[in-house]
mmCIF file of C-alpha atoms in Angstrom:
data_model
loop_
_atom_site.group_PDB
_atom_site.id
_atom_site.type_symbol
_atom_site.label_atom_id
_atom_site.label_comp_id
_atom_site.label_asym_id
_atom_site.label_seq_id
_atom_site.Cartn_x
_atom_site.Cartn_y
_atom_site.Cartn_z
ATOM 1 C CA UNK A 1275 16.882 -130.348 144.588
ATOM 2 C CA UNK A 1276 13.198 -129.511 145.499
ATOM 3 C CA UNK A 1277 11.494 -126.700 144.554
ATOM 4 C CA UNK A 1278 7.751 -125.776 145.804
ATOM 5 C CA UNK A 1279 5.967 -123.569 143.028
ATOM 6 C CA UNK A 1280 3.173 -124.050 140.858
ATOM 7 C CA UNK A 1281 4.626 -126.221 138.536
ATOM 8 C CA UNK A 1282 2.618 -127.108 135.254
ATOM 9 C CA UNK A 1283 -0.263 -124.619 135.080
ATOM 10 C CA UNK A 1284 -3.328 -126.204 133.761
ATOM 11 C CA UNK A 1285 -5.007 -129.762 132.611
ATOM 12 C CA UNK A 1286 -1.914 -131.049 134.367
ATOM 13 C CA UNK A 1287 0.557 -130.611 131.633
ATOM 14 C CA UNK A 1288 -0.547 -128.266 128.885
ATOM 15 C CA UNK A 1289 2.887 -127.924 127.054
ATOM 16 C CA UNK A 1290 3.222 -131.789 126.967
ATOM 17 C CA UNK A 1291 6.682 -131.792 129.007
ATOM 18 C CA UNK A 1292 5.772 -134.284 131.777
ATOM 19 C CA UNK A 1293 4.402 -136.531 128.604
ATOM 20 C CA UNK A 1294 7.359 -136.565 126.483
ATOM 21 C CA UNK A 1295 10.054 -136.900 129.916
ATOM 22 C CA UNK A 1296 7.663 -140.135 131.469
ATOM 23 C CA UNK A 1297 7.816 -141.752 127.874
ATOM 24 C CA UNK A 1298 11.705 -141.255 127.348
ATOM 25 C CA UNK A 1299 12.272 -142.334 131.007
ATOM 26 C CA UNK A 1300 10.145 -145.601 130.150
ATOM 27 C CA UNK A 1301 12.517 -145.962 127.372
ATOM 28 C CA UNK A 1302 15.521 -146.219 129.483
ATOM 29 C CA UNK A 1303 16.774 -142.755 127.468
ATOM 30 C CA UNK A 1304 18.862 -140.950 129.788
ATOM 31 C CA UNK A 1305 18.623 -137.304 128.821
ATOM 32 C CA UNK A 1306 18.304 -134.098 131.360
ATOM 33 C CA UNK A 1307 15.987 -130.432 130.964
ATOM 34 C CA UNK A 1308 17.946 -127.856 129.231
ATOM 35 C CA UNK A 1309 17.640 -124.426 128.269
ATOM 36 C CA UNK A 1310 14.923 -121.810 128.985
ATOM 37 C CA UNK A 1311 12.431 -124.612 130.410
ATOM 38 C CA UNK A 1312 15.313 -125.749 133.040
ATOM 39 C CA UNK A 1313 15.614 -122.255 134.013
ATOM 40 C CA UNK A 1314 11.965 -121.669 134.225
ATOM 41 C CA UNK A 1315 11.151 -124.500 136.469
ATOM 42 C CA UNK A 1316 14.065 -123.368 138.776
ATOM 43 C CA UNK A 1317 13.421 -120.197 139.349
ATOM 44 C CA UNK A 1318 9.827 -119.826 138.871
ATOM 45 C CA UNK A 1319 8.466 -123.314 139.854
ATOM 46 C CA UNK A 1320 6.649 -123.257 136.146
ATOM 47 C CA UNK A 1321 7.557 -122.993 132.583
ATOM 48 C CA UNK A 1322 7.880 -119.275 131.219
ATOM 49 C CA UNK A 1323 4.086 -119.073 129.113
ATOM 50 C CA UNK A 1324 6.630 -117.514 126.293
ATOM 51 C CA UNK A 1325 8.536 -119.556 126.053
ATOM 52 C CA UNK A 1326 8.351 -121.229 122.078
ATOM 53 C CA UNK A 1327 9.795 -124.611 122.961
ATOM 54 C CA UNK A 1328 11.194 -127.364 125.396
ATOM 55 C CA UNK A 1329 15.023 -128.029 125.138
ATOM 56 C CA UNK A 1330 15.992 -131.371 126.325
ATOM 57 C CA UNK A 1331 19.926 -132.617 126.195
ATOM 58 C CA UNK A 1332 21.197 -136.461 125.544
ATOM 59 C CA UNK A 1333 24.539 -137.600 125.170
ATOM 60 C CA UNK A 1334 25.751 -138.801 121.547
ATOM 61 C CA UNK A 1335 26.091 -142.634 123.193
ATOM 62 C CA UNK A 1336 21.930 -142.680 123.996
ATOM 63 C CA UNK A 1337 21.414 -141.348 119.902
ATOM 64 C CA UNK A 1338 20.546 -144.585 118.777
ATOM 65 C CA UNK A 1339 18.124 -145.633 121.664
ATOM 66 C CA UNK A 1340 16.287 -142.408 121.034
ATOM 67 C CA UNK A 1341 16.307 -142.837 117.023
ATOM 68 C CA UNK A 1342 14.935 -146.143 117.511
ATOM 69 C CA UNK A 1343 11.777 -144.882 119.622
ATOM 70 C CA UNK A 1344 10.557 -142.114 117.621
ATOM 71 C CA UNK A 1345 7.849 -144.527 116.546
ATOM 72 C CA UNK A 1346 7.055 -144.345 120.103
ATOM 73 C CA UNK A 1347 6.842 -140.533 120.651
ATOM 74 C CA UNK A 1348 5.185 -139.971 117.692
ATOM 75 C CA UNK A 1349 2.385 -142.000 118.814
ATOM 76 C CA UNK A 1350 2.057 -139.409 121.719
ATOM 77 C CA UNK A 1351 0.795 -136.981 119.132
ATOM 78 C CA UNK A 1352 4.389 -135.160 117.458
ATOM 79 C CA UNK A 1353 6.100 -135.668 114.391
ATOM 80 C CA UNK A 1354 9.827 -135.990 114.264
ATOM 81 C CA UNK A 1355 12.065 -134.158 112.691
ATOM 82 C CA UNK A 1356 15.806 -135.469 112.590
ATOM 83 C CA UNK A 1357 18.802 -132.263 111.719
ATOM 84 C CA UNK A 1358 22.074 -133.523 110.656
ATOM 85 C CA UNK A 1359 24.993 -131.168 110.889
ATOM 86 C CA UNK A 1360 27.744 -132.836 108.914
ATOM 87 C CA UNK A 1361 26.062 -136.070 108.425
ATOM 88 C CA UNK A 1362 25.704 -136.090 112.021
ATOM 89 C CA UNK A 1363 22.161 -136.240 114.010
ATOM 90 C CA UNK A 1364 22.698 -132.846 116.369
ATOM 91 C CA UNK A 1365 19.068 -132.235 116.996
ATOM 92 C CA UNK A 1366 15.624 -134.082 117.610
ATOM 93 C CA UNK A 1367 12.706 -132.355 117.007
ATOM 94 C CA UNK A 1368 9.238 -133.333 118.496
ATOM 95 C CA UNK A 1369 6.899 -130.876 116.672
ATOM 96 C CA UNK A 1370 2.859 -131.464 118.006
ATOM 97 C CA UNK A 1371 0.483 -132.164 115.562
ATOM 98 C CA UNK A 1372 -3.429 -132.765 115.179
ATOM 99 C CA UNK A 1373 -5.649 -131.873 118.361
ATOM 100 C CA UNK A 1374 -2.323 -131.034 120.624
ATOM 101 C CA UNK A 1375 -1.146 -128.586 118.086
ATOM 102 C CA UNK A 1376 -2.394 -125.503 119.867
ATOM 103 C CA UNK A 1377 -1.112 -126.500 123.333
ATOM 104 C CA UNK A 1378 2.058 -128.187 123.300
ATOM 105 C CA UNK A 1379 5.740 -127.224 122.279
ATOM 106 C CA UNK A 1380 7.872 -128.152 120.205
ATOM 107 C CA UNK A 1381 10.312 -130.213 122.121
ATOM 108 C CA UNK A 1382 14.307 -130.073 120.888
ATOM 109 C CA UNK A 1383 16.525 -132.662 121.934
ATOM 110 C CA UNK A 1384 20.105 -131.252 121.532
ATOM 111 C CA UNK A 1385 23.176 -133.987 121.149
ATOM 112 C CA UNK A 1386 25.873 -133.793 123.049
ATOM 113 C CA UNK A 1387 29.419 -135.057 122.414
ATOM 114 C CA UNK A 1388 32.012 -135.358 125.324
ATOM 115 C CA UNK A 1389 35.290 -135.205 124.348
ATOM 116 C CA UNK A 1390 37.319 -135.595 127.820
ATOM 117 C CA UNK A 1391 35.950 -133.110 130.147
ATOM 118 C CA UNK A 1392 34.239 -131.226 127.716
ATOM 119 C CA UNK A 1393 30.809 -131.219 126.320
ATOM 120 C CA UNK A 1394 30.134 -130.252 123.119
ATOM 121 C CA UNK A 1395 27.252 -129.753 120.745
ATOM 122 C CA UNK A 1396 26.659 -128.047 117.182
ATOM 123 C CA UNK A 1397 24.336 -125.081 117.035
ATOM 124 C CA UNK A 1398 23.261 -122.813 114.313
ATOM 125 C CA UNK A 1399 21.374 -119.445 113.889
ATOM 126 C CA UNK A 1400 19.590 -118.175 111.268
ATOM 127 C CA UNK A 1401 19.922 -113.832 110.722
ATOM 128 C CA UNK A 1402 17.626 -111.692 113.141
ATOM 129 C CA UNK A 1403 17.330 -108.369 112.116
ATOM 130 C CA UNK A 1404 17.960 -105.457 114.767
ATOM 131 C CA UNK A 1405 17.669 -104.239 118.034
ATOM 132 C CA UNK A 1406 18.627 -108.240 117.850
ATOM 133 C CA UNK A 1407 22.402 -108.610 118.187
ATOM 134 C CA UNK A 1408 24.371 -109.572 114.568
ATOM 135 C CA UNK A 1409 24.792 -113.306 114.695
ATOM 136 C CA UNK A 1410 27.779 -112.749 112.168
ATOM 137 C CA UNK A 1411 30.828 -111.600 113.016
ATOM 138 C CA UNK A 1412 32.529 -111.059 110.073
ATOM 139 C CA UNK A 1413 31.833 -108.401 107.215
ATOM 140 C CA UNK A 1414 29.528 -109.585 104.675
ATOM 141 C CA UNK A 1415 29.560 -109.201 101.308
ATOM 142 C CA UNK A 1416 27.214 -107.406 98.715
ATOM 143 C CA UNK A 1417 25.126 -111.005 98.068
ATOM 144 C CA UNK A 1418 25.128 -111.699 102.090
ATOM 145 C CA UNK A 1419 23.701 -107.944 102.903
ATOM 146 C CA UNK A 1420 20.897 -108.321 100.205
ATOM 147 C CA UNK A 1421 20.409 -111.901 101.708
ATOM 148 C CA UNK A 1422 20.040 -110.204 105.411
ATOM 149 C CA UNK A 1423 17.637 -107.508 103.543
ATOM 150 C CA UNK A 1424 15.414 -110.060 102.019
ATOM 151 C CA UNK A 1425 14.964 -112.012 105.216
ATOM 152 C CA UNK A 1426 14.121 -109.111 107.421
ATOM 153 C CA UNK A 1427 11.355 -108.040 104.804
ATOM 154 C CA UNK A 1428 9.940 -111.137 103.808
ATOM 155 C CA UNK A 1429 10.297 -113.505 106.935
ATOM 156 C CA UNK A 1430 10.248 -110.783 109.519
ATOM 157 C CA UNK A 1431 8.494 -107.625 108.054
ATOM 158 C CA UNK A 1432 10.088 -104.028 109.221
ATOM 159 C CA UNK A 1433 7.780 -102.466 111.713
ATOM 160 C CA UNK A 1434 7.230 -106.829 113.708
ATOM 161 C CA UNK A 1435 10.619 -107.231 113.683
ATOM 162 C CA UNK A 1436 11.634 -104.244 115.718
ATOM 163 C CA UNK A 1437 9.343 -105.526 117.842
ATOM 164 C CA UNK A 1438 9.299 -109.455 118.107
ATOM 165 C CA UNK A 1439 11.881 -110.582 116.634
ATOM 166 C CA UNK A 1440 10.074 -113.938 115.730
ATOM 167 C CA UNK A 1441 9.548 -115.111 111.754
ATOM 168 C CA UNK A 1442 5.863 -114.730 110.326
ATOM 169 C CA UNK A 1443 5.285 -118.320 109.912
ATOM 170 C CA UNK A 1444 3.230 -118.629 106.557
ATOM 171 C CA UNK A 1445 5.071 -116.254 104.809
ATOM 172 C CA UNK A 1446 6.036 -118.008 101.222
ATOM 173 C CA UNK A 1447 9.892 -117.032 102.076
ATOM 174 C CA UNK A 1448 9.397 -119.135 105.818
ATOM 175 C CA UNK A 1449 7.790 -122.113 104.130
ATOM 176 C CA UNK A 1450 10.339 -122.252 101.518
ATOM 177 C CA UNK A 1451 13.289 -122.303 104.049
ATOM 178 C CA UNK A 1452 11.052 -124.285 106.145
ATOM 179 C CA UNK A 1453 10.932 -127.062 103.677
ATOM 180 C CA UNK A 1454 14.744 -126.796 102.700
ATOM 181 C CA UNK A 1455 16.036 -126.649 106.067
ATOM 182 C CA UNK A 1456 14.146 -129.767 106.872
ATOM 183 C CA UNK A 1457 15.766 -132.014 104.219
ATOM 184 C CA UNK A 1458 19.465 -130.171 103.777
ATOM 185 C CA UNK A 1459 22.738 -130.741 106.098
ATOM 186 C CA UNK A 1460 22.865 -127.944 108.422
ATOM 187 C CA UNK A 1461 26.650 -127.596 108.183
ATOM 188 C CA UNK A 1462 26.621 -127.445 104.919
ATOM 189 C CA UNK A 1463 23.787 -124.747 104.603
ATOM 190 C CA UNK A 1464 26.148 -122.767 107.937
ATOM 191 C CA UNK A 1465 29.563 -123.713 106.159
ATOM 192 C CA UNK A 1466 28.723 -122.641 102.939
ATOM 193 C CA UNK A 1467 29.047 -119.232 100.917
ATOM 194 C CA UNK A 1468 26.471 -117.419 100.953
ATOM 195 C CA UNK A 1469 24.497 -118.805 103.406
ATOM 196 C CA UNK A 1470 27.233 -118.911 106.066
ATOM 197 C CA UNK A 1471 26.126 -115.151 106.260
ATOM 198 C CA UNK A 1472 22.810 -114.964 107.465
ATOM 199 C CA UNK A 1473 22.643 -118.897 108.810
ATOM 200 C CA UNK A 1474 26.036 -119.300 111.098
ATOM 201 C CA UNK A 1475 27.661 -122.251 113.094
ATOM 202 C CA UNK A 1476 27.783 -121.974 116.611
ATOM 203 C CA UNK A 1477 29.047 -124.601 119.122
ATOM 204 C CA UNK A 1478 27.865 -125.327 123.024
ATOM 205 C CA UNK A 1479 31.164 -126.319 124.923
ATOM 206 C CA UNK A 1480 30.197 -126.987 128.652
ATOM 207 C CA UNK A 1481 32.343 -128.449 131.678
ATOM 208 C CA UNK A 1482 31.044 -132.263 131.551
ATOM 209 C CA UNK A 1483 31.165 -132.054 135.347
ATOM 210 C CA UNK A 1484 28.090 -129.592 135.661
ATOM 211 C CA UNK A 1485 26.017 -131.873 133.934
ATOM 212 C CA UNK A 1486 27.436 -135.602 134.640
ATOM 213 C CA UNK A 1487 26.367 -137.662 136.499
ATOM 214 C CA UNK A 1488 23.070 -136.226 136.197
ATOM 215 C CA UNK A 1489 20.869 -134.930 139.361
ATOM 216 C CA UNK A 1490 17.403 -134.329 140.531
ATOM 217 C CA UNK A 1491 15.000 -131.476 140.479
ATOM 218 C CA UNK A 1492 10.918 -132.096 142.355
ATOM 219 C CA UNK A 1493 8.716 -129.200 141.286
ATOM 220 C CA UNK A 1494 5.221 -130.056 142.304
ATOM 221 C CA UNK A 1495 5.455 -133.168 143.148
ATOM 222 C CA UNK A 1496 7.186 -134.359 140.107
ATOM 223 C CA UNK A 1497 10.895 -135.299 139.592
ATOM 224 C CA UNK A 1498 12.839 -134.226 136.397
ATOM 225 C CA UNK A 1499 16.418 -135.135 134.964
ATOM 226 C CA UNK A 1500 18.457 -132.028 135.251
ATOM 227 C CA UNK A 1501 22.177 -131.208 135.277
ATOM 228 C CA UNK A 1502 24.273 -132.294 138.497
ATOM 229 C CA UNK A 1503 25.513 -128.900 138.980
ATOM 230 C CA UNK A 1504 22.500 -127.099 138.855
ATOM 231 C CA UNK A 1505 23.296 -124.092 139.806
ATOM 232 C CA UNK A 1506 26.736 -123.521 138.652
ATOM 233 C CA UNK A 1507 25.257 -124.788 135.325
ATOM 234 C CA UNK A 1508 22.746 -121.815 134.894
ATOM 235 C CA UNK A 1509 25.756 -119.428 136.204
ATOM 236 C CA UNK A 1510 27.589 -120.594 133.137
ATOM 237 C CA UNK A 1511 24.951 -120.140 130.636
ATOM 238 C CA UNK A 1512 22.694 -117.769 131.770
ATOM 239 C CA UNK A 1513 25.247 -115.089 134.524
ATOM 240 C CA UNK A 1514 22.968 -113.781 137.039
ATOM 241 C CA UNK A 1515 20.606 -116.231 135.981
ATOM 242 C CA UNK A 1516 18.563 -115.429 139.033
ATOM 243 C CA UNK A 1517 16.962 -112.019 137.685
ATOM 244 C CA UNK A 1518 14.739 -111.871 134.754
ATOM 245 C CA UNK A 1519 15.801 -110.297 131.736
ATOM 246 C CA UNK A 1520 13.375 -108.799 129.116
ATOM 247 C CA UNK A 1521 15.585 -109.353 125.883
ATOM 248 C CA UNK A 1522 18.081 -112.440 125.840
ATOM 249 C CA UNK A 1523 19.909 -113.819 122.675
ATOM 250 C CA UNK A 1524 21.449 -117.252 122.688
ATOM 251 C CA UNK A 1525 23.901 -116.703 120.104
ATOM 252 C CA UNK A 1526 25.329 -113.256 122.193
ATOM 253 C CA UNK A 1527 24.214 -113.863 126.043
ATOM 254 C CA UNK A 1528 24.537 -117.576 126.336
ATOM 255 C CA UNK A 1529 27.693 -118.308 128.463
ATOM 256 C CA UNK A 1530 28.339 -121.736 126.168
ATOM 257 C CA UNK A 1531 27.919 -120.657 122.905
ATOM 258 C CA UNK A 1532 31.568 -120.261 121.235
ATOM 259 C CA UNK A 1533 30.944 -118.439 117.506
ATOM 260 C CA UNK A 1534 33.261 -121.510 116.177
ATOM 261 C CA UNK A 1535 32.590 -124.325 113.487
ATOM 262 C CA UNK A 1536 31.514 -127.562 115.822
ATOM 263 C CA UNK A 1537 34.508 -129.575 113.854
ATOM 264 C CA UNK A 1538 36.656 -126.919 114.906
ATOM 265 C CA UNK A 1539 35.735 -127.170 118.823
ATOM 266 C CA UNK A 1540 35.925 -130.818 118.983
ATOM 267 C CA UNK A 1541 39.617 -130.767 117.482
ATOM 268 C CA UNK A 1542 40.680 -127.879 119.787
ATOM 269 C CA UNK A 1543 39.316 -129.752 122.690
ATOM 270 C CA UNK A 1544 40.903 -133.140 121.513
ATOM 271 C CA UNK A 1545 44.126 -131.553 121.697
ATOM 272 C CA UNK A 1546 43.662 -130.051 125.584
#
């Protein structure tokens, strides 16, 4: 698929995509764009300037190829950050340090499992405090309400949060998740009372045959690993994925998000 458009802004490639995609392509990674940035270059020829990071998928076979060259990516200026869910790697985080900081995103590699024609992937979401949609769909109890309240003061503040429902970074309350949620199991910090709350399990289940064998996408003169079924792939996430929307929520628009424990999707889809 070609698509004209402006493609990467300025200085060539500000937000470090075409940097991190040329070194895991010289790896022999196989991996495709994903997300918000897939969308963006799509539709818009360019990546959305708000958007916070780049999403990248890989299946769970090429895991241990891309463990093995962190050493290499980090040398492009990131530091890696490796999320377990169940003692299993479901996310690899490229975060940019030193003189890139400012410019680049964070770049997410998501894991995905196939389990016959079915791919599947853990996901989890921490509590955002209204107009965002509830991320929990159960009734919490007394501890799990004062556990929302706490967040939405200290991580969020009142009057920002109504607004952008982002977390104020160097708030003690963010660095102290921050630095837990680094080093603890994701499902057991989703899985687990309290916490389970206001931090919840989610799963991505996706057709395998919208994204294998992967396809093409030239934006600017550059080519980029992308789903096979490109557009039938944003239809399932995203809906009318053509129009822009001002307010969109993973956990409550995305088309492949089931509110299910991953464990619990890959034995329902072992038994189809």
């Amino acid at each position: 698929m070609d698509k004209g458009g402006a493609g990467l802004n300025n200085d060539h490639d500000p937000a470090g995509l075409y940097t991190v995609i040329e070194r895991l392509r010289a790896l022999a990674i196989p991996f495709w764009l994903d997300s918000g940035v897939l969308l963006a270059l799509v539709r818009d020829g360019q990546i959305n300037p708000r958007d916070k990071d780049i999403d990248l998928g890989v299946e769970a076979a090429g895991l241990d190829a891309l463990l093995a060259a962190l050493p290499d990516l980090e040398k492009l200026g990131y530091r890696s950050l490796v999320l377990r869910y169940r003692g299993q790697v479901f996310c690899v985080g490229l975060e940019p340090i030193g003189r890139v900081a400012d410019r680049r995103l964070t770049v997410s590699i998501h894991v995905f499992h196939r389990v016959g024609e079915w791919l599947w992937a853990p996901q989890t979401q921490l509590y955002v405090p209204p107009p965002a949609p509830d991320v929990y769909r159960g009734r919490r109890s007394r501890l799990g309400r004062w556990l929302c309240r706490r967040l939405e003061q200290q991580m969020y503040g009142r009057a920002e949060a109504r607004l952008v429902p982002v977390p104020k970074r160097n708030s003690l309350v963010s660095r102290v998740l921050r630095f837990f949620y680094l080093r603890l199991d994701k499902g057991w910090l989703a899985e687990t009372w309290p916490w389970r709350e206001v931090y919840v399990p989610l799963t991505w289940q996706v057709p395998a045959r919208l994204i294998l064998p992967l396809g093409e996408l030239q934006v600017a003169g550059r080519v980029y690993p992308v789903p096979a079924r490109l557009e039938d792939y944003l239809a399932y996430r995203y809906g009318e994925w053509r129009r822009p929307v001002e307010a969109w929520y993973y956990w409550h628009d995305d088309g492949a998000v089931v509110h299910e424990k991953p464990l619990v999707v890959k034995k329902r889809l072992q038994k189809c």
